[in-house]
Amino acid sequence: MSKRKSCVSILLTLVLVLSTFTFFGVRSEAATVTVTSVAELQQAINNSSGETEIVLAYDMQLTATVTIPAGKSITLQGGVTLTRTSSAIAFDIKEGGSLTWQDIKLDGNAKDTNYKSAVINNQGKLTINGGEIKNVRSNSGMVGIVTAKGPNAVLTMNGGSIHDNYMSNQFTNVVKITEGASFFMNGGDISNNTLEHSGSSGLNSAVGVEGIRGSSTMEMTGGTITGNTAEYGGILVGTYSTNYTMQNNFSNPAHYYSTGTLNLKGGTISNNTAAVLGGGIAVNGTGKLTMDGGTISGNKAPFGGGIGVVDYLTSADGKRFGETRWRGFFPASVTINDGLITGNEATMTAVTSQITDPNAENGVGGGIYVASKEVYINGGQFTNNTAGKQGGGIYVASVPYKLQMGKTLVTGNSATKIGGGMWLCPTGSATTAVTNGASFFDNKAGNGAENNDTGSAGDDVASINKQDPATQTLILSNNGLDNWLVHWYEDGKIDEAYLGNSDGSPRYPNTVSPVVDRGTLDGITEKIALKAIVSDEGKAAARNVAKVIVTGNTAPRGGGIGSNGAVAFGTDPVNYDKVDLTVSKKWENSNTNHVTSVTVGLFRITKANFDAVALTNADGSALDTTGMSESEIFQAKVDKLMTSGANTYAQIDQVALSNANDWKFKFVDLLKYDMVNDAQDTTNPNIYFVREMDTDGNWVANDANATFGAQQIRASYKATKNTSGAYDQVITNEEVKLREIEVTKKWVGDRESKVEVQLYKNGNPLGASRVLEGANNWTTKFDNLEVRDAGATEDNVYSVREVGEENGAIKIGAKHYKVSYSAIDQDGKMTITNTKNPTPKKDKPPTPNTGDGFGSGMTALFGLSALGLLVLVYNKRRRYQ
């Protein structure tokens, strides 16, 4: 009976639990249905309720369109192949419907498509996790093999492959995102598709994100778009033509400002080929691109091997509408914050009527081509791109276009003709801001200035005579990244050709004699070829802070950057107040064995921070500077500053002084005032000072000794304010003459276990006393003693004395010694001799014979009294006991 009650209890509990699950609505697993035909597939979709997995049992001929109605959520799997048999739509996902493509292969069977149609038409949600879509051959216009259309259409690609399809008409894409749809690409690939661009074909791309009848978007975080060929390469963002856009958007005010937007955060766009614009990505007309990551590599196009950007502002329609209205409709905007653009090529991949730039016959803009006023490169790397004509890494098309760049490092680029780092055509302009602009160095034109290749010019920058000097100019700050100085020198000369070539002049440093540091080049409108010289420390600082890296790019002109328009590096200010200072070095005439070169560092601190440096005595009390010269106070503050560990000053340059520059260097166009929020603070001037570096790599303080080669050198600095308000500085180096004194102790008559000796300099103790004892053979040596102090006119006088000696004598314990000192001989040796004095004998004084007997009697009486007293005390003690 108890067992029956127990079973009943268990059953009741189970029923209660199941009822609870039902009450709280716990979801069950999706239903799974297996089908063997297209008809069964459609029936299963129609009959589905909630999320349904449909497994295809066999390969099938796709004889009819499969429709996913609104409200249906289908996952299709089975790993089988569906083969198209007609040009009809294969799958039609209605708004509100959802299809997850798990692992199915869709073979297009080389079948055509219908006009304005698709193979997979998605107005709802399509998620591709695997499988393939391939072998479609479409000859119809306005087709997308996979299309997401409408504001509620979402395509998500996590895996799978859309590959080896062929299209031969206009306004076509392998993947078309249009009329406000969204595309999220997290994985998978879109690869090896061919879209014809000859004859009446063209205006196509592998992926199209259209700004047509609504704003469409694509976000790419992973996956690969590779090996595709089209008029616009891998991805077109925007629209194919302004006429097509206006026809579709201007009939409805709600669509006036429709855009296509790509947010590139990851993934790879590689090895695509465009016949016209943007081998990797074309941002055309209504397009917008934000790049925060990902890689664009190995793509090709005449305009922008990696990225091409065109807003058509200079077209007839653009001029008719006016700039402000036109840019509202066709922003063609790009913001690059990060990512890699590498190994792309601007080259003539095709000849089409759309190529109208007379200077682009061999390709421009290997990494990016800019024909827009809305392009901002704040970060990222442009590496190893090439252009057949100009701008291996970056190219700006023409006036009025302007490229804005962040903290940019242009290094390691090369040009076969002129302008290894940057080239500006007759309409090209460039400006570098003072505090956050750019650094150029180690670029090369031809075989470089180092090899005096007179067939080329301008390792780092080349600029041609300007057509309109009032608006077209070159401004290059000598204040590079992280505020390290860039020294600009002429490097060859440019001939009168329109695009410019070398005129055969010698290269730097022989272009101008004597060589001249051009400082900040402000408003240069005449042709010029330049070489930038930056210290190794300045190069390292630039690499550390740069956000945009342009390196390893090549072109005939402008290996790194080429421009027919404007390039602005950083933000204001470009112009600033300047000071100069000269540092010079002086050696003793008698010192002919000094080092052949000395490194000097230039440092900067604001006046407010310099004035805050307090000079103190050893006990911390304020130093009385009365009687000190301005230069002495200046140098004392510098020494205190550099030994305090303060971070209020910074090194900004490092140069070498030698016979080659007559032991002199002039720093030009230095910032007169501190910069705060990219503006001059005219209430707070900058203070500049120098220090030289010794052989061990240490900065040498004023009046300090240091090692220079094999010599000990004393460095002294003198600062003198010049007419610009800065301090010219003279470094005087004197060889420090040193001597040594060897002291030996000798004993005569006796000796002690040890003694101490003290060295004196000019009558004052110098250092600690030394012990002389048997363990050191009663010898010690005082070395590195300066013969003469800095600024002194007479030699120092040194002596050694035994500690405790006074007036030639010393008492050690109970013994007395005579102390004698030899002179210090020419070898610096001296002897201290201690001779023991004999101990004097004390004679007993005779008792005086006075003849008076009273004294003797009294003595005897006192003796007897004392004896009696002792007897009395003794007897009392016995009685007590």
Short mmCIF file of C-alpha atoms in Angstrom, two decimals, residues 30 56 92 107 164 485 584 728-729 735 752 874:
data_model
loop_
_atom_site.label_atom_id
_atom_site.label_comp_id
_atom_site.label_asym_id
_atom_site.label_seq_id
_atom_site.Cartn_x
_atom_site.Cartn_y
_atom_site.Cartn_z
CA ALA A 30 12.25 23.83 -33.11
CA LEU A 56 16.47 18.30 -47.51
CA ASP A 92 11.63 34.65 -52.28
CA ASP A 107 23.85 25.76 -58.22
CA ASP A 164 31.97 31.95 -59.44
CA LEU A 485 62.37 69.12 -35.09
CA SER A 584 78.65 76.57 -30.70
CA ASP A 728 72.45 81.50 -27.88
CA GLN A 729 74.66 79.04 -26.08
CA GLU A 735 90.72 69.01 -21.03
CA GLU A 752 102.00 51.40 15.63
CA TYR A 874 90.14 44.24 68.06
#
